[in-house]
Coordinates of C-alpha atoms and ligand atoms in Angstrom, one line a residue:
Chain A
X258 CA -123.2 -131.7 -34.4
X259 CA -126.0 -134.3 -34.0
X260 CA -125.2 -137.2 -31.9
X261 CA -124.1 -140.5 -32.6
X262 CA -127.1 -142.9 -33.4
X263 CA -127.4 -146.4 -31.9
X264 CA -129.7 -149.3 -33.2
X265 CA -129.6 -152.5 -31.3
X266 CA -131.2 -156.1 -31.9
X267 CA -131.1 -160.1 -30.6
X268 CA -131.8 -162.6 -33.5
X269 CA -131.2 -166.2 -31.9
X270 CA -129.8 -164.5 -28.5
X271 CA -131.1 -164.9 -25.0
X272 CA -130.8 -160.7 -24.5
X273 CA -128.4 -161.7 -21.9
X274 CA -125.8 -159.1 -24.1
X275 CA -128.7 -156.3 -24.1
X276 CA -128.4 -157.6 -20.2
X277 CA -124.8 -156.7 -20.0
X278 CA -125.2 -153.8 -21.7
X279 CA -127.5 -152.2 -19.2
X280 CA -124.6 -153.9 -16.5
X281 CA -122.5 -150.7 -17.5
X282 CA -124.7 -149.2 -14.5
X283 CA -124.9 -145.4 -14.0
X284 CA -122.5 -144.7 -17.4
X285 CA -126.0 -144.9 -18.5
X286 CA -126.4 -141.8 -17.6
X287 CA -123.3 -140.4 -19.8
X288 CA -124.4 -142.7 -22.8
X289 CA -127.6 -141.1 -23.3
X290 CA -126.2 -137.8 -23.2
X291 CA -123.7 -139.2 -25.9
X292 CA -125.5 -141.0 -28.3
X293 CA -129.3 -141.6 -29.3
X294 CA -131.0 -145.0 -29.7
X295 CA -132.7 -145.9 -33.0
X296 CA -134.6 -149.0 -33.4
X297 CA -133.6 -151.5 -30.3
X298 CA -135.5 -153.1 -27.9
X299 CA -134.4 -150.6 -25.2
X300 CA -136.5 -147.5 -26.7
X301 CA -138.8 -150.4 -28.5
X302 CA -138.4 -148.5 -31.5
X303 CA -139.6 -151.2 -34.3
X304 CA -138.3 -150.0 -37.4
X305 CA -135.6 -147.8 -38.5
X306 CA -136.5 -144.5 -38.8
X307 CA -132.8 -143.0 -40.0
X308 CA -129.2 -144.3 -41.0
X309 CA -127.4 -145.1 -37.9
X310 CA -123.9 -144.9 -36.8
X311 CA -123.7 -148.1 -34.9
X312 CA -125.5 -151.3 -34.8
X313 CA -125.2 -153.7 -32.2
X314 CA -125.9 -157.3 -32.8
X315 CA -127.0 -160.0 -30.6
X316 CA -127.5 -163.9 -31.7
X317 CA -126.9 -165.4 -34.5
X318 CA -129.2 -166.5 -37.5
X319 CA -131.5 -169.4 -36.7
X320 CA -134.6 -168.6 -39.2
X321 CA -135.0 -166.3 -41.8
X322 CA -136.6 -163.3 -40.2
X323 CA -133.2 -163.2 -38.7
X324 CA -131.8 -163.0 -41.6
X325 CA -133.9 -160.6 -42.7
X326 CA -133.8 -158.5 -39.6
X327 CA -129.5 -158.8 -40.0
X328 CA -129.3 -157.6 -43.8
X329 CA -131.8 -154.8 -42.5
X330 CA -129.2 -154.0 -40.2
X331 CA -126.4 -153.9 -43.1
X332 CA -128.2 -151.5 -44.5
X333 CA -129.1 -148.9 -41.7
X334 CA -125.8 -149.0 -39.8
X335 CA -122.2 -147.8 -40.9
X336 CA -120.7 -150.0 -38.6
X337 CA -121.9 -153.5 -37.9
X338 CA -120.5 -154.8 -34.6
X339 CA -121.4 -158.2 -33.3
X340 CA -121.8 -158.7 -29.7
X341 CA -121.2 -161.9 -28.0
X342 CA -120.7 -165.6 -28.9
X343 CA -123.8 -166.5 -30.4
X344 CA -123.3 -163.6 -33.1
X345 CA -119.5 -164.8 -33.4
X346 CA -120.1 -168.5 -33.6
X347 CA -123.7 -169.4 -33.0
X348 CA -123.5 -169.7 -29.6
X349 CA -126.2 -172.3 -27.9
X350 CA -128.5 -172.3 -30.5
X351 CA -125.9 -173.7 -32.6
X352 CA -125.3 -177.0 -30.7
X353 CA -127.9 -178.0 -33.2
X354 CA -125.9 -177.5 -36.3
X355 CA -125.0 -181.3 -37.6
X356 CA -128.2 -182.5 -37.0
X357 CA -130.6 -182.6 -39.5
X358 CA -133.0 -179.9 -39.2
X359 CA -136.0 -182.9 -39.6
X360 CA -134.4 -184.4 -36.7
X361 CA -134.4 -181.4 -34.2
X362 CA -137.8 -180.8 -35.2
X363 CA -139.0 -184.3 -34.5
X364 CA -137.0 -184.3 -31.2
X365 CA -138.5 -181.4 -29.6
X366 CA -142.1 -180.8 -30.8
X367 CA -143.4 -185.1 -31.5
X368 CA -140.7 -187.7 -29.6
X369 CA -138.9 -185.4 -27.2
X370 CA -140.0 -186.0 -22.7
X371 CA -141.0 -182.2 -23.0
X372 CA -144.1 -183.0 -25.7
X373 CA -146.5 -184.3 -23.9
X374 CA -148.7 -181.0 -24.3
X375 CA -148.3 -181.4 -28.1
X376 CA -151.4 -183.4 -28.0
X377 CA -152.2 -183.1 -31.8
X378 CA -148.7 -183.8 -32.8
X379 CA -148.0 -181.9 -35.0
X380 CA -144.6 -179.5 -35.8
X381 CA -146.0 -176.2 -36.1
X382 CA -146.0 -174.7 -39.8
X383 CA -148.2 -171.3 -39.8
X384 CA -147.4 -169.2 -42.4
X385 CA -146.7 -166.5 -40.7
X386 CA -143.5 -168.4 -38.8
X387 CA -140.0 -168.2 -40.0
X388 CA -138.7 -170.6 -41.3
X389 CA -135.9 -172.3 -39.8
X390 CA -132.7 -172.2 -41.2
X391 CA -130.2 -175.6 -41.9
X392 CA -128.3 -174.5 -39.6
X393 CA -127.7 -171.6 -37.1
X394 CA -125.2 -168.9 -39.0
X395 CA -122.8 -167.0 -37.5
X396 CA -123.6 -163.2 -38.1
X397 CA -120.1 -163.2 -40.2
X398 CA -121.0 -165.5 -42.7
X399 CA -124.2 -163.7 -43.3
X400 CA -123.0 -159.8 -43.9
X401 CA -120.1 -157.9 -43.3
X402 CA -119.1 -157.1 -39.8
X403 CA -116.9 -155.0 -38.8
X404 CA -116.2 -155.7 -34.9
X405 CA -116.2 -158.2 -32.9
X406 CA -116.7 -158.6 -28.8
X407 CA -116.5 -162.1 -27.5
X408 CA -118.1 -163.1 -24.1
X409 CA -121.0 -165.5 -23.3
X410 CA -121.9 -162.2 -22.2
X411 CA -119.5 -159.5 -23.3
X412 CA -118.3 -157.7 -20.1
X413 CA -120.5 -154.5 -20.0
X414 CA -116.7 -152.8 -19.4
X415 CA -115.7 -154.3 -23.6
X416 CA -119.1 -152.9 -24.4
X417 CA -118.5 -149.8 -22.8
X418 CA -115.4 -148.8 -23.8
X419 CA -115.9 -150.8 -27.5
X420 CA -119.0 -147.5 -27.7
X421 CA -116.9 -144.8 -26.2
X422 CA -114.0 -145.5 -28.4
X423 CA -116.7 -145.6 -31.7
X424 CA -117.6 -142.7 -30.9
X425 CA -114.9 -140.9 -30.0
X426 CA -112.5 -142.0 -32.3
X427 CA -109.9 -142.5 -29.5
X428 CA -108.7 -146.0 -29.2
X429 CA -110.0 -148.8 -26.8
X430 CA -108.1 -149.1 -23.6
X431 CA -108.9 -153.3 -23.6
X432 CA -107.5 -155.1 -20.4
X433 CA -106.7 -158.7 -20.8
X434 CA -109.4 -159.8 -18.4
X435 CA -111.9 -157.9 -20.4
X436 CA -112.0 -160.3 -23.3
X437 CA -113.3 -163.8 -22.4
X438 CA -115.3 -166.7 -24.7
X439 CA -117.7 -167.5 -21.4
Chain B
X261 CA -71.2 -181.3 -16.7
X262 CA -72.7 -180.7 -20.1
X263 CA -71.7 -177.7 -22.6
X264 CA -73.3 -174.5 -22.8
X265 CA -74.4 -173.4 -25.8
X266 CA -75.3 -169.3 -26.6
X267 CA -78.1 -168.4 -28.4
X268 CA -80.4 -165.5 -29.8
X269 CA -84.0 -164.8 -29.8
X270 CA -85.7 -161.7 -31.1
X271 CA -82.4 -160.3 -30.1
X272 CA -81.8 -161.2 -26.5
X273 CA -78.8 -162.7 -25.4
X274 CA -79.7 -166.5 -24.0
X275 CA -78.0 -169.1 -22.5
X276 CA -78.6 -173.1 -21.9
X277 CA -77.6 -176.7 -21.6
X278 CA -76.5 -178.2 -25.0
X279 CA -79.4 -180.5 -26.3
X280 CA -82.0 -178.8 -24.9
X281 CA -85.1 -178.2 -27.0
X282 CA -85.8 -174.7 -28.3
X283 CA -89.2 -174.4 -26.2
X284 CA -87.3 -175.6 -22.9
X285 CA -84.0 -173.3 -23.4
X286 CA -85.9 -170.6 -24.2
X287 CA -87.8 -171.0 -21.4
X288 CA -85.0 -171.3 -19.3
X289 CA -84.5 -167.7 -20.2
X290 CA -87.4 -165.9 -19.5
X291 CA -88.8 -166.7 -23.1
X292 CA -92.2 -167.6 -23.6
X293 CA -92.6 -170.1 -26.9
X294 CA -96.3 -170.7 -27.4
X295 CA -97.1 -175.0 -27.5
X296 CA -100.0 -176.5 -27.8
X297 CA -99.8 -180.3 -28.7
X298 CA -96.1 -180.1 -26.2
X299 CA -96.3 -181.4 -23.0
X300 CA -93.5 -181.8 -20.2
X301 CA -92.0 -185.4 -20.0
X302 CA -93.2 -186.5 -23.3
X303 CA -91.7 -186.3 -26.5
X304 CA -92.6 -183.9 -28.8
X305 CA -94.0 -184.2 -31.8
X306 CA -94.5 -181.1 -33.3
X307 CA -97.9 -181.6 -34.8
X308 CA -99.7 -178.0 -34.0
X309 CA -97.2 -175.7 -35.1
X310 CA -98.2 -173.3 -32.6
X311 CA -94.2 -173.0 -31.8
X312 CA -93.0 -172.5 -35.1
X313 CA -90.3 -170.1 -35.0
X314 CA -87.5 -169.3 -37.5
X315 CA -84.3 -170.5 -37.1
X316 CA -81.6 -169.3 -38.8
X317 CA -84.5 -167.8 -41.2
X318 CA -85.7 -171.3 -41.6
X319 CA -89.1 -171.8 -40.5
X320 CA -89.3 -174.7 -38.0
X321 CA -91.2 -175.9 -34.8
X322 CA -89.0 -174.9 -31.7
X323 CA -90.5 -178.1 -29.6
X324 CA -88.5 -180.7 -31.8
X325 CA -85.6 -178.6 -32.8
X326 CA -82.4 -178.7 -30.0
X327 CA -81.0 -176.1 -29.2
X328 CA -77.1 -175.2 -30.6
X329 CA -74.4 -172.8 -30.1
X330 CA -74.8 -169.5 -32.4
X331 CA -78.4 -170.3 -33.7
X332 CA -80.5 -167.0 -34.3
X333 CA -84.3 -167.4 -33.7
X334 CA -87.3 -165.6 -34.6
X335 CA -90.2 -165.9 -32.2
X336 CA -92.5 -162.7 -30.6
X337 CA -92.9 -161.7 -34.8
X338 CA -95.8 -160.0 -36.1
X339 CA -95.1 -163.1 -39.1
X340 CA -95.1 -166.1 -36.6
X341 CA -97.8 -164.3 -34.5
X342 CA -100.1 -164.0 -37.1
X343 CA -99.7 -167.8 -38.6
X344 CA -100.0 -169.0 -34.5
X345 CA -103.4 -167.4 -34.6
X346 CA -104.2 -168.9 -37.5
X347 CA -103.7 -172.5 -36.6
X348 CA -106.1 -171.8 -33.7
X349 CA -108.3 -170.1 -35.6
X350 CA -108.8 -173.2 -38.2
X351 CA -108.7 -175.2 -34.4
X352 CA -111.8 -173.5 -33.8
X353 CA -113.9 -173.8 -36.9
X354 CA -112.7 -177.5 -37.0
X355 CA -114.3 -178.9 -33.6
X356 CA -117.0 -177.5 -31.8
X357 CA -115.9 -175.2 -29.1
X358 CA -118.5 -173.9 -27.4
X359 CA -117.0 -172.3 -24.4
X360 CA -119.9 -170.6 -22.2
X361 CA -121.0 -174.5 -21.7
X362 CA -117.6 -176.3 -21.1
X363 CA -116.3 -177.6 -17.9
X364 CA -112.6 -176.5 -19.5
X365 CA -113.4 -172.9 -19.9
X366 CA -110.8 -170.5 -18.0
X367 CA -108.3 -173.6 -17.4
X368 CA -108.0 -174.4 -21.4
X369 CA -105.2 -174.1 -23.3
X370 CA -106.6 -173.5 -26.9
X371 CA -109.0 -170.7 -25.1
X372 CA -105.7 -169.3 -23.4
X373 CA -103.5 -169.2 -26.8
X374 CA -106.8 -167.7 -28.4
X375 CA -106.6 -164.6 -25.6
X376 CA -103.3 -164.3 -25.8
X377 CA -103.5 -164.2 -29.7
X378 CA -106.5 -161.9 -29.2
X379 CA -108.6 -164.1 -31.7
X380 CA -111.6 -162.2 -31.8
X381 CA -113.3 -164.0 -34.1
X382 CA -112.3 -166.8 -36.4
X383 CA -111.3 -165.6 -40.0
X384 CA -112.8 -169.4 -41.4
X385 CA -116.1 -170.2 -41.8
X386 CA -117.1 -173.1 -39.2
X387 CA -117.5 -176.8 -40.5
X388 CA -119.9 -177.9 -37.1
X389 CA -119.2 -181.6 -37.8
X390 CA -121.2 -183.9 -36.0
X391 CA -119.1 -185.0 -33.3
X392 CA -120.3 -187.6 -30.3
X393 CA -120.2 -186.7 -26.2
X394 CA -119.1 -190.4 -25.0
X395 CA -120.7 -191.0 -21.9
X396 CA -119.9 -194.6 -22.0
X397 CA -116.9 -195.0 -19.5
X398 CA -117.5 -195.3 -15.5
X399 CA -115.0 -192.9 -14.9
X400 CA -114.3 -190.2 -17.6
X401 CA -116.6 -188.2 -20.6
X402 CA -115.1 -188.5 -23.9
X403 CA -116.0 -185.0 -25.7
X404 CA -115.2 -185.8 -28.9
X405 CA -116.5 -181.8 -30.6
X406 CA -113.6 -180.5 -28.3
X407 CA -111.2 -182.6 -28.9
X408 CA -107.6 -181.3 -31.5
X409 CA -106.5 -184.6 -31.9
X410 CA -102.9 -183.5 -30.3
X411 CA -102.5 -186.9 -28.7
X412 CA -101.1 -185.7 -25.3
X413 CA -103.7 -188.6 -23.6
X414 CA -102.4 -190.9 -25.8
X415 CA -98.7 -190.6 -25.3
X416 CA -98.9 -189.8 -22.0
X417 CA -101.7 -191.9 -19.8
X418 CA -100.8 -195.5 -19.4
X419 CA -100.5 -197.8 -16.7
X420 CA -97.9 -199.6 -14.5
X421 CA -97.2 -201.9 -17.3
X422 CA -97.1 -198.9 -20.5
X423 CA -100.0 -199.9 -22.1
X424 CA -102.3 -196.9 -23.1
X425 CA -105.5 -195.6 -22.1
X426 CA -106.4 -194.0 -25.2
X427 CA -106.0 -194.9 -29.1
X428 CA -106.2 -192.9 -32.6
X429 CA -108.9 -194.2 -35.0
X430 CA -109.4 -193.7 -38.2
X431 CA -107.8 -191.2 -41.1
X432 CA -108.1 -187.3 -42.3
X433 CA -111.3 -185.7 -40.9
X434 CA -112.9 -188.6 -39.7
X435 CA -109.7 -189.4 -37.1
X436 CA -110.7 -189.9 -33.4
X437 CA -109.5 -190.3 -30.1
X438 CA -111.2 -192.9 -28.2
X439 CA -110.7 -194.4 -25.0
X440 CA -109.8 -198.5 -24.4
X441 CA -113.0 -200.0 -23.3
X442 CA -110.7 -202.4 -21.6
X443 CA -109.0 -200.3 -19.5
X444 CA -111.5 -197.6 -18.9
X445 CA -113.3 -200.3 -16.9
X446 CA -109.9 -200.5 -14.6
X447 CA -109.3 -196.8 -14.2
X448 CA -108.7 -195.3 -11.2
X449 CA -110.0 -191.6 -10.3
X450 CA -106.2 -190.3 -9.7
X451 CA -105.7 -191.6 -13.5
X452 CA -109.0 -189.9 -14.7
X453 CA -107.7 -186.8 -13.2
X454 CA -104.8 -187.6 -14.6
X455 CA -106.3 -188.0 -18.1
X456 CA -108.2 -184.7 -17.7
X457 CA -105.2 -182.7 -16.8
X458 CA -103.3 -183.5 -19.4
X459 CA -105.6 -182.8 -21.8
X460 CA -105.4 -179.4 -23.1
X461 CA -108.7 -178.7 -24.0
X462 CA -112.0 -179.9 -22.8
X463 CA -112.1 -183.4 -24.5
X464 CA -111.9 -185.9 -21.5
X465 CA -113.7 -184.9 -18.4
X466 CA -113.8 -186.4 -14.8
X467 CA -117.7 -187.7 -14.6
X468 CA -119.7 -186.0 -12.0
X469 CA -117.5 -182.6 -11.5
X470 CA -117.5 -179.7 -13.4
X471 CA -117.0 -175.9 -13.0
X472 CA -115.9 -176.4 -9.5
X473 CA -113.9 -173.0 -9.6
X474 CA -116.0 -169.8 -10.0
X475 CA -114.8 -167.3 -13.2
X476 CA -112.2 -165.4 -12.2
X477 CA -110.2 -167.6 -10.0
X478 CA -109.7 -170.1 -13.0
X479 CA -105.8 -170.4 -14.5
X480 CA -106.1 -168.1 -17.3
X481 CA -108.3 -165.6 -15.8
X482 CA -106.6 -163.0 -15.0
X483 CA -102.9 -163.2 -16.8
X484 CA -102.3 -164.5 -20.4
X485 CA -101.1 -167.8 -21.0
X486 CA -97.0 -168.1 -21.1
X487 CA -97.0 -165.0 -18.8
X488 CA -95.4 -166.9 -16.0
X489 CA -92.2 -167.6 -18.2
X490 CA -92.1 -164.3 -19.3
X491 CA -92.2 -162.8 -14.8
X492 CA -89.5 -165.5 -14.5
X493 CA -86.6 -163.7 -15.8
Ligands
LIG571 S1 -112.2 -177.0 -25.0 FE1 -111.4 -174.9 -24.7 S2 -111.8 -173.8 -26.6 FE2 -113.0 -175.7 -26.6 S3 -115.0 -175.1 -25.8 FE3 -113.8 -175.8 -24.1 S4 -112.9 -174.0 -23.3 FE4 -113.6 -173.5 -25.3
LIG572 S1 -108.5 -186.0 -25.9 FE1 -107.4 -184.1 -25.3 S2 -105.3 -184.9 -25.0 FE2 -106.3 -186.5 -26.2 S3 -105.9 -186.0 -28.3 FE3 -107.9 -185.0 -27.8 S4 -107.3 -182.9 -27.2 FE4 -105.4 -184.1 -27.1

């Protein structure tokens, strides 16, 4: 039997959950015996390259290559599980949400105290940028998803035993100290 | 002496003091009824419905509801469970609860009922509203995207002569708590502290302190929320 396959991504995410992740520490070692990585930063593998078993998601949806990159996602992975706060609920990046999107944008590239190197003033708008969403979206609200591990980041011990009982079909052992919002 | 009054919940054999409310008879017994908008020496009001239980097969909140001789209640349900983790679901999507960045986190009662409900994520979609952080008082923050309007600060903070701290403003979704200009400008630090602690959430902060314990020695670290009723048998 071929082994499980693993993609991975961060939309609007600081990586700190690819961080916590790697915090598992030497099951490393057992994981990659277990399963194989598809696209993910960790192998930098850019684009899929075969249906996966599991896809991990970190952040939420900010612009629209997120959105893009999430629905991509959808598609490639049987099961969708999103991994920490900002995929849950939008995390930091949503403390924006409420405001005006005109209004963030004036604050932080033209009136903001950090703009002063924005000498031309001007709110960049290149083509090739994403645009930015109204709002930042909860993963959830965007596609289906299937699981769910809180933590601001998860503890690598949810994200461990969240993957060994995925692939093993044996159910999560979950202490109540392993499931925090912070 | 008052009368004693026998009761039932989930089938366990419980005694108590007559006139009692349900939350503090049952905790009396080693039974843990989850509150939320409750608080000790106030009067309830039974505004969350975080302690609805079923009484008698009659769905009712166990903070407002004495206790009497013969009743049989519903509580640890897979029914009432699942509505509780509702309400603080629709809690959630209705404020603004970020917790990686509040001072509350790990000592917060909404967070705690969350764990214990294991809310993984909220079945609603989230509103965001645009809420305000008041920073306007000398002693305490107002954090109005925290705050569940269960009006513990109101009822309970006031001063030597009963007049209160803290007031409701207007209706429906726009309602707010907001501090007394007044007597903000008189309040001591043992009243902000005071103010903070009886808040359940993170909605009114002491100024110029903030996550003084590290993770993992806060109150709901390590054991669920209600768990010290339930070891008090
Ligand atoms: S008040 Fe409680 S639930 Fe809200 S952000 Fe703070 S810790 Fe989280
Ligand atoms: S500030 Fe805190 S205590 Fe007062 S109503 Fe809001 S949540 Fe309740």
């Amino acid at each position: 039997m071929s082994k499980p396959v693993i993609a991975t991504t961060s939309l609007a995410g600081c990586f700190g959950c690819h961080m916590s992740l790697l915090d598992i520490d030497e099951r490393i070692l057992p994981l990659i015996e277990l399963v194989e990585f598809n696209k993910s930063p960790i192998d930098d593998i850019k684009t899929f390259t075969k249906q996966c078993d599991i896809g991990l998601i970190e952040g939420g949806c900010s612009n629209s290559e997120n959105v893009h990159v999430l629905k991509d996602f959808r598609k490639h992975c049987n099961i969708l599980v999103s991994v920490g706060e900002c995929a849950i609920m939008g995390g930091l990046p949503a403390m924006r949400n409420g405001i005006p999107i005109k209004e963030c944008l004036r604050e932080a590239y033209l009136t903001g105290p950090s703009t002063t190197a924005n000498t031309s003033h001007i709110i960049p708008n290149d083509p090739e940028l994403p645009m930015m969403l109204d709002k930042v979206y909860p993963c959830q609200e965007i596609v289906k998803i299937d699981y769910y591990l809180p933590g601001c980041p998860p503890r690598a011990d949810l994200i461990w035993e969240t993957l060994l009982s995925l692939i093993t079909g044996k159910p999560a052992e979950l202490p109540y100290d392993v499931i925090k919002f912070d | 002496m008052s009368k004693k009054v026998n009761f039932v919940i989930d089938g366990k054999e419980c005694q108590s003091e007559e006139g009692l409310y349900l939350v503090e008879a049952a905790k009396e017994n080693g039974v843990y009824i989850p509150t939320l908008c409750n608080y000790e020496g106030l009067k309830p009001k039974g505004s969350c419905r975080i302690c609805s239980v079923k009484i008698d097969g009659r769905l009712t909140t166990a903070c407002t509801s004495p206790v009497q001789d013969g009743m049989k209640i519903e509580n640890n349900t897979d029914e009432l469970n699942e509505v509780r983790k509702e309400i603080i679901e629709l809690l959630f999507v209705s404020g603004n609860h970020f917790c990686p960045a509040c001072e509350k986190s790990g000592n917060c009662e909404l967070q705690a009922l969350a764990y214990r409900f294991k809310m993984m994520a909220p079945r609603f979609p989230f509103a965001f509203p645009r809420k305000e952080v008041d920073a306007s008082y000398p002693m305490i923050i107002k954090e109005q995207n925290r705050c569940i309007l269960c009006k513990r600060c109101i009822r309970g903070i006031k001063d030597e002569d009963g007049k209160r701290y803290f007031a409701y403003r207007n209706r429906g979704q726009d309602s707010l708590v907001v501090p007394d200009r007044k007597m903000m400008a008189e309040m001591s630090p043992e009243k902000a502290q005071e103010a903070m602690d009886i808040c359940p959430v993170g909605s009114i902060l002491v100024r110029e302190i903030g996550w003084i314990e590290p993770i993992g020695t806060r109150k709901y670290d390590k054991a669920p929320i209600g768990s010290d009723i339930e070891n008090n048998q």
